[in-house]
PDB file of C-alpha atoms in Angstrom:
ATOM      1  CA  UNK A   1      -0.066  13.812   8.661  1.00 50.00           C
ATOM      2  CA  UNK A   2       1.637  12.872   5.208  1.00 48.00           C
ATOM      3  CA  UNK A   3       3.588  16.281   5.173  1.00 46.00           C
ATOM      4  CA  UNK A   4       6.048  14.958   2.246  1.00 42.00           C
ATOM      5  CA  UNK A   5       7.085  18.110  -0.126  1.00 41.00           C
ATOM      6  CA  UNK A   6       7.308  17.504  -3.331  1.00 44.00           C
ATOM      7  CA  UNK A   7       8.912  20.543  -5.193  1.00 42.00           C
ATOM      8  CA  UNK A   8       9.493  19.938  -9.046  1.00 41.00           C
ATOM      9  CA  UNK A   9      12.138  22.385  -9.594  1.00 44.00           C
ATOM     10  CA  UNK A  10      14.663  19.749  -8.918  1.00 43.00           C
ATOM     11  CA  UNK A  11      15.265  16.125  -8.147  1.00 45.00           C
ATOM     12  CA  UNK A  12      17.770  16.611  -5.440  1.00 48.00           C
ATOM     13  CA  UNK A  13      15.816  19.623  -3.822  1.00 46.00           C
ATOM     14  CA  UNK A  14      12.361  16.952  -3.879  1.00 45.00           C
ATOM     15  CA  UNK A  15      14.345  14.182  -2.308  1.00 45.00           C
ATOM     16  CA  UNK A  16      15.962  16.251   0.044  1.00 45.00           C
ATOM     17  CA  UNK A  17      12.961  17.835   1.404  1.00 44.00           C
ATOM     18  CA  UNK A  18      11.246  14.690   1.197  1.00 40.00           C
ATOM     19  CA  UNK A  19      13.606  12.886   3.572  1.00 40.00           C
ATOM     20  CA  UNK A  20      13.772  16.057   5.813  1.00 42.00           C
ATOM     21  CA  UNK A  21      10.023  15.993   5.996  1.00 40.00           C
ATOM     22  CA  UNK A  22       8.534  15.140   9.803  1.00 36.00           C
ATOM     23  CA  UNK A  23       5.993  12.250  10.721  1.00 40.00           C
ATOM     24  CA  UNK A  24       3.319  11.396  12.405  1.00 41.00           C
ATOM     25  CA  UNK A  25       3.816   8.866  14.884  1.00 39.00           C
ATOM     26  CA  UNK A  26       3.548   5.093  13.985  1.00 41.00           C
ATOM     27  CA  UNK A  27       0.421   3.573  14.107  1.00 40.00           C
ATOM     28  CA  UNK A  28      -0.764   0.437  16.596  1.00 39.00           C
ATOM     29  CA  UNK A  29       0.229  -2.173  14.294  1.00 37.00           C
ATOM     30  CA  UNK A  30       3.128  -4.064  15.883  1.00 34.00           C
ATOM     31  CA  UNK A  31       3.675  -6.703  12.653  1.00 37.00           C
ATOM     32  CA  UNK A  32       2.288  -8.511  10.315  1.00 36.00           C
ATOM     33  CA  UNK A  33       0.996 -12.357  10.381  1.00 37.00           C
ATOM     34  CA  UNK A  34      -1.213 -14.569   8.127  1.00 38.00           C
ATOM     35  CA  UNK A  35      -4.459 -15.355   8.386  1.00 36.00           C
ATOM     36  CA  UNK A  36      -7.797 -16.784   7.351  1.00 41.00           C
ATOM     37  CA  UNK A  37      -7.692 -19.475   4.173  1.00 43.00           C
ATOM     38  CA  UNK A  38      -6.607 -16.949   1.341  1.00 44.00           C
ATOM     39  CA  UNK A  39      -5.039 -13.892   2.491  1.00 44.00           C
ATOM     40  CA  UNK A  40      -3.062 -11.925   5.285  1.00 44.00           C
ATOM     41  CA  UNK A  41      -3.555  -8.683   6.652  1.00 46.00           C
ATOM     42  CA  UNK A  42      -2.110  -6.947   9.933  1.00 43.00           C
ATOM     43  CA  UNK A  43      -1.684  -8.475  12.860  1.00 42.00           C
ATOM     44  CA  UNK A  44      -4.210  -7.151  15.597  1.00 41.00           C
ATOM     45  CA  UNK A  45      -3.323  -6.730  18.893  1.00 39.00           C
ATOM     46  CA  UNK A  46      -6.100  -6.213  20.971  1.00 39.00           C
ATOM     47  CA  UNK A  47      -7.721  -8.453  23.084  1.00 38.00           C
ATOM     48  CA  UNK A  48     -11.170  -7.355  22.654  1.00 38.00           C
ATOM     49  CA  UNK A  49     -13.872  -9.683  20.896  1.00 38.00           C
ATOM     50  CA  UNK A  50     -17.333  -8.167  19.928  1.00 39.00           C
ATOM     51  CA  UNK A  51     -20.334 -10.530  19.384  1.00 39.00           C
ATOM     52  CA  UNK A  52     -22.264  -8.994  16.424  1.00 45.00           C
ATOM     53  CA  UNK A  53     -20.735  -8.021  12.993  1.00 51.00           C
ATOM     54  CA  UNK A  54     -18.284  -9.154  10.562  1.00 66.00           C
ATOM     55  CA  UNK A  55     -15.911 -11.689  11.800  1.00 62.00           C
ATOM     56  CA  UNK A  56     -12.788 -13.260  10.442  1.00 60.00           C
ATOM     57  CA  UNK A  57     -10.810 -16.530  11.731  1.00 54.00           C
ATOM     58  CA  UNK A  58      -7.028 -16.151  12.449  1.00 49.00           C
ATOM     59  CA  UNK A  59      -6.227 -19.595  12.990  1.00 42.00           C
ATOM     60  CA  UNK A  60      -7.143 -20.160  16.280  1.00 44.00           C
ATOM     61  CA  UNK A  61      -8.694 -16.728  17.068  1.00 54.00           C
ATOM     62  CA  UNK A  62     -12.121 -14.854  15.659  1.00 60.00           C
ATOM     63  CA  UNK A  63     -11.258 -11.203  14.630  1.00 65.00           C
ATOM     64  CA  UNK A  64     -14.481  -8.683  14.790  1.00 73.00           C
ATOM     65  CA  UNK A  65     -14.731  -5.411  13.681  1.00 69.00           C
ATOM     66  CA  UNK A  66     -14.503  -3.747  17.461  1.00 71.00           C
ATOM     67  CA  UNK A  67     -11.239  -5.790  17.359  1.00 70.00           C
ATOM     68  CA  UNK A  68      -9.608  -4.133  13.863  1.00 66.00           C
ATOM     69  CA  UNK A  69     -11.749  -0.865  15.507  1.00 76.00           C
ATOM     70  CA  UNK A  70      -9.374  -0.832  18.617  1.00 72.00           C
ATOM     71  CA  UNK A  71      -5.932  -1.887  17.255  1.00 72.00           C
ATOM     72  CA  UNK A  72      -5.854   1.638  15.554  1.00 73.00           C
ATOM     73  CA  UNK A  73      -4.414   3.505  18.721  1.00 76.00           C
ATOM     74  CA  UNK A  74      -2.456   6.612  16.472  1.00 90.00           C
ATOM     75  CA  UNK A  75      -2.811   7.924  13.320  1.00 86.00           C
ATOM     76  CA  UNK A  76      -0.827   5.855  10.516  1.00 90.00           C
ATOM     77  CA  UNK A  77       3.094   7.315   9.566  1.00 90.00           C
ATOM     78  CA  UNK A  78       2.678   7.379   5.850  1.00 91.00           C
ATOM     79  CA  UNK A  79       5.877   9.720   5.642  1.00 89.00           C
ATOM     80  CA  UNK A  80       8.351   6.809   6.768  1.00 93.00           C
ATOM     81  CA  UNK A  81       6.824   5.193   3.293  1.00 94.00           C
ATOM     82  CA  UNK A  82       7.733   8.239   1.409  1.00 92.00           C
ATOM     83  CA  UNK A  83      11.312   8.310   2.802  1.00 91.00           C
ATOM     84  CA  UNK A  84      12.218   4.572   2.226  1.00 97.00           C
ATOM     85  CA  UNK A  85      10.813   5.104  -1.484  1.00 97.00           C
ATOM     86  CA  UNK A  86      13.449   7.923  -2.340  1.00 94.00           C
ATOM     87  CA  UNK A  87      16.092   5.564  -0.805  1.00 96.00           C
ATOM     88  CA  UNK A  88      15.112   2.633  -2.496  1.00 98.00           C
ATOM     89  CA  UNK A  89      15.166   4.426  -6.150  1.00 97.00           C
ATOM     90  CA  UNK A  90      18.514   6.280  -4.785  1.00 96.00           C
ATOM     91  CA  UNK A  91      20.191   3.379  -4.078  1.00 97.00           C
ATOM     92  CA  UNK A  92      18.823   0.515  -6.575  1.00 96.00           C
ATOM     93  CA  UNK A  93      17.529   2.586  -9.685  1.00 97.00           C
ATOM     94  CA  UNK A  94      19.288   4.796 -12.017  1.00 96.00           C
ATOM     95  CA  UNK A  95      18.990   8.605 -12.262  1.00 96.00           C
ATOM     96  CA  UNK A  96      16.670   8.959 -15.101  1.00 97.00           C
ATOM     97  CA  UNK A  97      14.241   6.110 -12.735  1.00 97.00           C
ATOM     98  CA  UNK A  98      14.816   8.614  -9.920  1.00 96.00           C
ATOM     99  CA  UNK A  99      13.638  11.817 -11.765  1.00 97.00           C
ATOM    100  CA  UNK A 100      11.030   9.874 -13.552  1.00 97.00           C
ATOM    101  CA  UNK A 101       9.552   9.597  -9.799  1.00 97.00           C
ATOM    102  CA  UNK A 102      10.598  12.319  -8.384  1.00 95.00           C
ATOM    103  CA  UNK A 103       8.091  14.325 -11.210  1.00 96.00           C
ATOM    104  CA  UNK A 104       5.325  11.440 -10.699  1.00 96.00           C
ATOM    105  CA  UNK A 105       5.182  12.185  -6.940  1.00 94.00           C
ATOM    106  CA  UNK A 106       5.221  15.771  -7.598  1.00 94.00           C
ATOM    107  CA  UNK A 107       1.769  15.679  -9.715  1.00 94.00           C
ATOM    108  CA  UNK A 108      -0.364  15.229  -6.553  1.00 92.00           C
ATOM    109  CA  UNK A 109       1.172  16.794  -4.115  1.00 82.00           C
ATOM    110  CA  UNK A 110      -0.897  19.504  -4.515  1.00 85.00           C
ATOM    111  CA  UNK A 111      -3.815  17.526  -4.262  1.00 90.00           C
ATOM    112  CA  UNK A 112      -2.810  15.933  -0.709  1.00 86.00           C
ATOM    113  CA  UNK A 113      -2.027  18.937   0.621  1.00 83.00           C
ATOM    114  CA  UNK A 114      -5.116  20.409  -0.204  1.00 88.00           C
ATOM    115  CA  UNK A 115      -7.045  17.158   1.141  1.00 89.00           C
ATOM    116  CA  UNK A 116      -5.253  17.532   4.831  1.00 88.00           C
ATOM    117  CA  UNK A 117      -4.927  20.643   5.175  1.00 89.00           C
ATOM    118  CA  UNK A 118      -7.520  20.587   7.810  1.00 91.00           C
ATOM    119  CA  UNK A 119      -7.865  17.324   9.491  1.00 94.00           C
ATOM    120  CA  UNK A 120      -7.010  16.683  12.534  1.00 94.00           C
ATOM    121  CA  UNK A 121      -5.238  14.146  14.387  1.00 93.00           C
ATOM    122  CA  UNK A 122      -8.689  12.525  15.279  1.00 94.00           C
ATOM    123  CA  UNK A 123      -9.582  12.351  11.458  1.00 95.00           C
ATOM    124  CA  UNK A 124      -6.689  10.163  11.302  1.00 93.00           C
ATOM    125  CA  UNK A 125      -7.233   7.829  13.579  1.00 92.00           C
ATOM    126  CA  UNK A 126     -10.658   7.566  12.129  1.00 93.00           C
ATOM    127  CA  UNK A 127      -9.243   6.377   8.807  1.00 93.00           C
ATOM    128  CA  UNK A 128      -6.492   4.140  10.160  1.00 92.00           C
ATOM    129  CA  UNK A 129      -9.761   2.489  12.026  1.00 92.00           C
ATOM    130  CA  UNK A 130     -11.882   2.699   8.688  1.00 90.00           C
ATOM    131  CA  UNK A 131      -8.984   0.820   6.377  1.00 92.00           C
ATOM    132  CA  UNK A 132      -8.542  -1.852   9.182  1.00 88.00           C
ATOM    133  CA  UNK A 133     -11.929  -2.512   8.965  1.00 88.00           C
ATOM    134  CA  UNK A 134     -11.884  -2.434   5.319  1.00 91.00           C
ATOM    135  CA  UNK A 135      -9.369  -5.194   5.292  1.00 90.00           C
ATOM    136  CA  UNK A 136     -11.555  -7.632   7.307  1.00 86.00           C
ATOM    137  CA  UNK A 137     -14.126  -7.339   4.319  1.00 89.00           C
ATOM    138  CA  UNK A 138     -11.142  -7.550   1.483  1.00 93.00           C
ATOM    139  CA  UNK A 139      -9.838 -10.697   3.404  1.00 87.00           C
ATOM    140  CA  UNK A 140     -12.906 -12.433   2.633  1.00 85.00           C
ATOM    141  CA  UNK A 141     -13.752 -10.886  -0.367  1.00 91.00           C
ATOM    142  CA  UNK A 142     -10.476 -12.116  -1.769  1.00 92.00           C
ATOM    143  CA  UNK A 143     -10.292 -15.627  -0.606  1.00 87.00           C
ATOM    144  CA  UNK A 144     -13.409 -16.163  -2.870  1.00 89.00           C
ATOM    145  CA  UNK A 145     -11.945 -14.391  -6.039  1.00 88.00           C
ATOM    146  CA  UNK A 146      -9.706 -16.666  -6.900  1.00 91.00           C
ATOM    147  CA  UNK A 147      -7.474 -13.831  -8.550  1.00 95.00           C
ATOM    148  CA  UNK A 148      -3.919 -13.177  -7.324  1.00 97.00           C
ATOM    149  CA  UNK A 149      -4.596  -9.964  -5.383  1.00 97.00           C
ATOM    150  CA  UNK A 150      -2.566  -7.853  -3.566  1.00 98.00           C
ATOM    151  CA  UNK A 151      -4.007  -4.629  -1.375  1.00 98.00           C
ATOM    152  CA  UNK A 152      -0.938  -1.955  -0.426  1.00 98.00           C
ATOM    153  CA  UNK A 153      -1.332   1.518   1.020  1.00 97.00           C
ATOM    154  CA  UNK A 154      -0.614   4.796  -0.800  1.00 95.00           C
ATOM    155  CA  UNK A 155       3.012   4.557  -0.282  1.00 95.00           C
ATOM    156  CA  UNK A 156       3.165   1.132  -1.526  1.00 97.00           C
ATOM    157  CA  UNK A 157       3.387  -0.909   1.635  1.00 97.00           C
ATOM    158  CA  UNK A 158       1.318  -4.124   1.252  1.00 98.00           C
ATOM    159  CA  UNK A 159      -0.907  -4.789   4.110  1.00 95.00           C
ATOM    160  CA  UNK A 160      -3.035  -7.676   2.710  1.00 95.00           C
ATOM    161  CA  UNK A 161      -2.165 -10.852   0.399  1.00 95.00           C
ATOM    162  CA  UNK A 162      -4.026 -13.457  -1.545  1.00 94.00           C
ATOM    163  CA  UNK A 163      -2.825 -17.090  -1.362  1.00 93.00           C
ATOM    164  CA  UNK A 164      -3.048 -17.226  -5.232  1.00 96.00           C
ATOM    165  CA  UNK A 165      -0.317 -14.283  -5.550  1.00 97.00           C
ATOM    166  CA  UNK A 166       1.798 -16.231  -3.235  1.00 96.00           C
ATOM    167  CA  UNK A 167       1.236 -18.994  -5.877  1.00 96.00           C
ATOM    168  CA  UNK A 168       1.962 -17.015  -8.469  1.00 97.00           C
ATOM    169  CA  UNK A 169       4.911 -15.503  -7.440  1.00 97.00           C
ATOM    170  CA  UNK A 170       6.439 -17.567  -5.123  1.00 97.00           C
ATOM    171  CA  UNK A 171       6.166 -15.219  -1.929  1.00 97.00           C
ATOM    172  CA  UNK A 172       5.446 -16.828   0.999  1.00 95.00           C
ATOM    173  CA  UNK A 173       3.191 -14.606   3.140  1.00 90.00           C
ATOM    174  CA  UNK A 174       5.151 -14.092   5.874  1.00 91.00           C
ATOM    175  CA  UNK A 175       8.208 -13.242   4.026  1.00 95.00           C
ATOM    176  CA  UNK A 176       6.147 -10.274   2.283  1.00 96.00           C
ATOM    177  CA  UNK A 177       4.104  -9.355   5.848  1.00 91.00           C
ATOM    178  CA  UNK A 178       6.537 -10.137   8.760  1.00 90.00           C
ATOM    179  CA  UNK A 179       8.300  -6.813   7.937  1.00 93.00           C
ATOM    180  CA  UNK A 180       7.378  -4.019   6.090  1.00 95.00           C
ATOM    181  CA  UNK A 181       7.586  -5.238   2.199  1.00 97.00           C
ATOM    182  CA  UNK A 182       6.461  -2.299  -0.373  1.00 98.00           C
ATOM    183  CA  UNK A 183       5.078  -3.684  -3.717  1.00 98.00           C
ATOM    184  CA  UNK A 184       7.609  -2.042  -5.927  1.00 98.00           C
ATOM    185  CA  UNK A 185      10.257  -4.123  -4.352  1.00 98.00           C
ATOM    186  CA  UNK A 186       8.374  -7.094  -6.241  1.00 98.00           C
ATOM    187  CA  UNK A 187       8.726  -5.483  -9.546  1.00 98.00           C
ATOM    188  CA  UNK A 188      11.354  -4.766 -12.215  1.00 98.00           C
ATOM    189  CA  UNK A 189      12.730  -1.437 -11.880  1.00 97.00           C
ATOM    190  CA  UNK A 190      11.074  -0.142 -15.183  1.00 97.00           C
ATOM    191  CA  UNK A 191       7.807  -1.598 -13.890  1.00 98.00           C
ATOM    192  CA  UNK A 192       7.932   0.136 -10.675  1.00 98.00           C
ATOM    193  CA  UNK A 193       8.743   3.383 -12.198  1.00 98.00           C
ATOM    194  CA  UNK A 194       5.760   3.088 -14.398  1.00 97.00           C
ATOM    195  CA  UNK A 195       3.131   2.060 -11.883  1.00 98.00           C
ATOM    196  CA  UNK A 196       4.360   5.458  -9.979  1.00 97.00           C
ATOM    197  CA  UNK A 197       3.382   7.121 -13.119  1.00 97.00           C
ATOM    198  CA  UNK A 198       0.043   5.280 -13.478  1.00 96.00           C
ATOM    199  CA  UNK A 199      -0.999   5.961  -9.710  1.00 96.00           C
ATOM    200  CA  UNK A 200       0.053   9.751  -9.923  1.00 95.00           C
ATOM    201  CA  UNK A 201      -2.333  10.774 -13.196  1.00 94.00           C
ATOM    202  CA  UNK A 202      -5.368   8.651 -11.391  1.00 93.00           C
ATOM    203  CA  UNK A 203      -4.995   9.144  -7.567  1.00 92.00           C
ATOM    204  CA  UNK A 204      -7.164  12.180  -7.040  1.00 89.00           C
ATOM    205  CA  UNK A 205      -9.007  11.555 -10.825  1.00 84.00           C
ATOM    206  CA  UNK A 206     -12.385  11.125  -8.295  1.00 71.00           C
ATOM    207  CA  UNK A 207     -13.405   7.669  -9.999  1.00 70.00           C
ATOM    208  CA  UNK A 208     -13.252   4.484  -8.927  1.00 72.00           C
ATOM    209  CA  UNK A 209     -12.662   2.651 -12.323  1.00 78.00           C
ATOM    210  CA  UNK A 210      -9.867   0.198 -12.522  1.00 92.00           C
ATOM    211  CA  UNK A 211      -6.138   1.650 -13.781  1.00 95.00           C
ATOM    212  CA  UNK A 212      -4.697  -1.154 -16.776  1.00 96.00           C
ATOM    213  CA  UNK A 213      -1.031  -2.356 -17.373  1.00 95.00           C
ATOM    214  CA  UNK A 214       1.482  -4.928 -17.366  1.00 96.00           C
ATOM    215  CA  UNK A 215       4.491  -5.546 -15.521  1.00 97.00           C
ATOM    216  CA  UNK A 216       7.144  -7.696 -14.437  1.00 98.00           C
ATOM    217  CA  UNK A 217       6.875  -9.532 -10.851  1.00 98.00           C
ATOM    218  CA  UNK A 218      10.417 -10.768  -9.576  1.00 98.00           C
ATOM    219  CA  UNK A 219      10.508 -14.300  -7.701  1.00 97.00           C
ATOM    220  CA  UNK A 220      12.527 -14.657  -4.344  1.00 97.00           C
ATOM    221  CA  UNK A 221      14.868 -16.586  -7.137  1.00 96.00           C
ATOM    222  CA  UNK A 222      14.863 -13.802  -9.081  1.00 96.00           C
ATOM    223  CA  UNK A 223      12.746 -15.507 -11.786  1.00 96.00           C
ATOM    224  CA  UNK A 224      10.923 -13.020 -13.926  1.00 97.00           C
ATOM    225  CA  UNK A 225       6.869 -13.438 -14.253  1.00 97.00           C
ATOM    226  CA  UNK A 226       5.482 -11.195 -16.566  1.00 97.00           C
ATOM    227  CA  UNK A 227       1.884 -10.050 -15.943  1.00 98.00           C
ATOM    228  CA  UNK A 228      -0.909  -8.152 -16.834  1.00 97.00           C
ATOM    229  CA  UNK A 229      -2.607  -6.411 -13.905  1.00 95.00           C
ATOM    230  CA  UNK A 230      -4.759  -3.954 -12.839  1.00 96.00           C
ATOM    231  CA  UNK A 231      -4.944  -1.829  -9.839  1.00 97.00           C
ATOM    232  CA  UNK A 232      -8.166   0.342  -8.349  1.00 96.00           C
ATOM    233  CA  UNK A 233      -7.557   2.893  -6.097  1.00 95.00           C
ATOM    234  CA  UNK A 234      -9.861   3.462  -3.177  1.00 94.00           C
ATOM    235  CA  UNK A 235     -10.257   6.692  -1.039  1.00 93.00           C
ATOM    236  CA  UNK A 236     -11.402   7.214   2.212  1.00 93.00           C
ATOM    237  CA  UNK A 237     -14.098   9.422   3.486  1.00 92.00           C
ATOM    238  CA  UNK A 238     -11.886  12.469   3.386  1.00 92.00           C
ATOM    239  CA  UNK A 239     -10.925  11.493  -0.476  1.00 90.00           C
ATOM    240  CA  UNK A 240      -7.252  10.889   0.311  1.00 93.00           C
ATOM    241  CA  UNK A 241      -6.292   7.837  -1.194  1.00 93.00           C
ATOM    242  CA  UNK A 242      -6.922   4.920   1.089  1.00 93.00           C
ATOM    243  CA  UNK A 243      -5.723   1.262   0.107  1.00 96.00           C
ATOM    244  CA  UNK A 244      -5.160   0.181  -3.581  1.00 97.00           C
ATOM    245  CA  UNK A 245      -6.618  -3.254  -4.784  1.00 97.00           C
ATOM    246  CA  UNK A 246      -4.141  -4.905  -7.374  1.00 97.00           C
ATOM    247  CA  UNK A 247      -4.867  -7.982  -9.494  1.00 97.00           C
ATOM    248  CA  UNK A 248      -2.448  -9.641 -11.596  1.00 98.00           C
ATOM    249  CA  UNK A 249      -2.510 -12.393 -14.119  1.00 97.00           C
ATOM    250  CA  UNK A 250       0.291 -13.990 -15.506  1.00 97.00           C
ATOM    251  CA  UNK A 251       1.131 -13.966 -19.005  1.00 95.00           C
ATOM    252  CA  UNK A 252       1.918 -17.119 -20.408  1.00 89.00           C
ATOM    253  CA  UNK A 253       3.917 -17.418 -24.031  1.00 74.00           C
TER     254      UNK A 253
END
């Protein structure tokens, strides 16, 4: 359970107790390896392949939903997110970045609390299961798009990614999904800052419309591609943000 405190009487008391905060345990998702013609999403380690339903190729392999189903073994550890954000900003941003942050994360903090205050360890699992599955139809969905697209979790860490943003940005897949890679880290510091701001007024706004902005992506080479994009923010059955869908365009001068 995401029990991250977020106090707003002070920056070092948030990202203090925010680092102190404990975890659930990881969930059954060992890495993260491409697939399919336009996108990447986790790697699934069960052997188990249904015959009806949804599938997905993996190169060699069909993927089924009773296959994304039963690599969710444990609820997902969304605090080890939370923790690696607070040391990213500590060590790469300034203060003013860090309380900037510190005061987005603190506007729904309330509002998760609230949302898991009763769910069990079962209703976790049961969302880890539902947002694997989701990604089987957002693999295919965004292979046909065309859009350089980008799905993350609420803490930031991607989990799916579209050929064309590999294109766009020079990423390879596997250097943004073979380890954990959290979409901030792709973004100029005042860009990331902002998008924290953007996702705190909207994540518990109960719509499902489409947040607007620009930003600046940064290349493996450090080149700068400025974009428009958008992001869209979808919960799961409990109303807890879920995954968030980001398309980006580039902006050309």
């Amino acid at each position: 359970m995401d029990d991250i405190l977020f106090p707003t009487h002070s920056v070092g008391t948030l990202s203090s107790a925010i680092l102190q905060s404990s975890s659930t345990p990881p969930s059954g998702i060992s890495s993260m390896l491409p697939y399919g013609e336009g996108a990447v999403v986790a790697k699934i380690t069960s052997p188990m392949a249904g015959a009806s339903g949804t599938t997905v190729k993996r190169r060699n392999q069909i993927v089924t939903p009773e296959m994304a189903y039963a690599s969710a073994t444990k609820p997902f550890s969304y605090a080890e997110g939370y923790h690696y954000l607070i040391n990213y900003v500590r060590q790469k941003m300034g203060r003013e970045d860090l309380m900037r942050i510190s005061r987005a994360l603190a506007l729904f903090r309330p509002s998760v609390l609230a949302s898991m205050m009763n769910l069990t360890e079962d209703d976790l699992l049961f969302t880890e299961k539902c947002l694997q599955r989701t990604l089987l139809e957002y693999e295919k969905l965004i292979s046909y798009s065309g859009t350089p697209t980008v799905v993350w979790r609420r803490t930031g860490e991607i989990a799916l990614v579209g050929k064309e943003f590999s294109l766009l940005t020079q990423w390879s897949r596997e250097a943004l999904l073979n380890k954990k890679t959290y979409v901030y880290e792709l973004m100029s510091h005042a860009s990331a800052v902002e998008y924290w701001e953007k996702y705190a007024l909207h994540a518990f706004d109960n719509t499902d419309s489409a947040v607007y902005s620009s930003c600046i992506l940064i290349s493996p080479t450090k080149r700068l591609v400025p974009c428009t994009f958008c992001f869209t923010i979808k919960r799961d059955i409990f109303d807890l943000p879920s995954v968030i869908v980001g398309n980006f365009l580039p902006i050309l001068s």
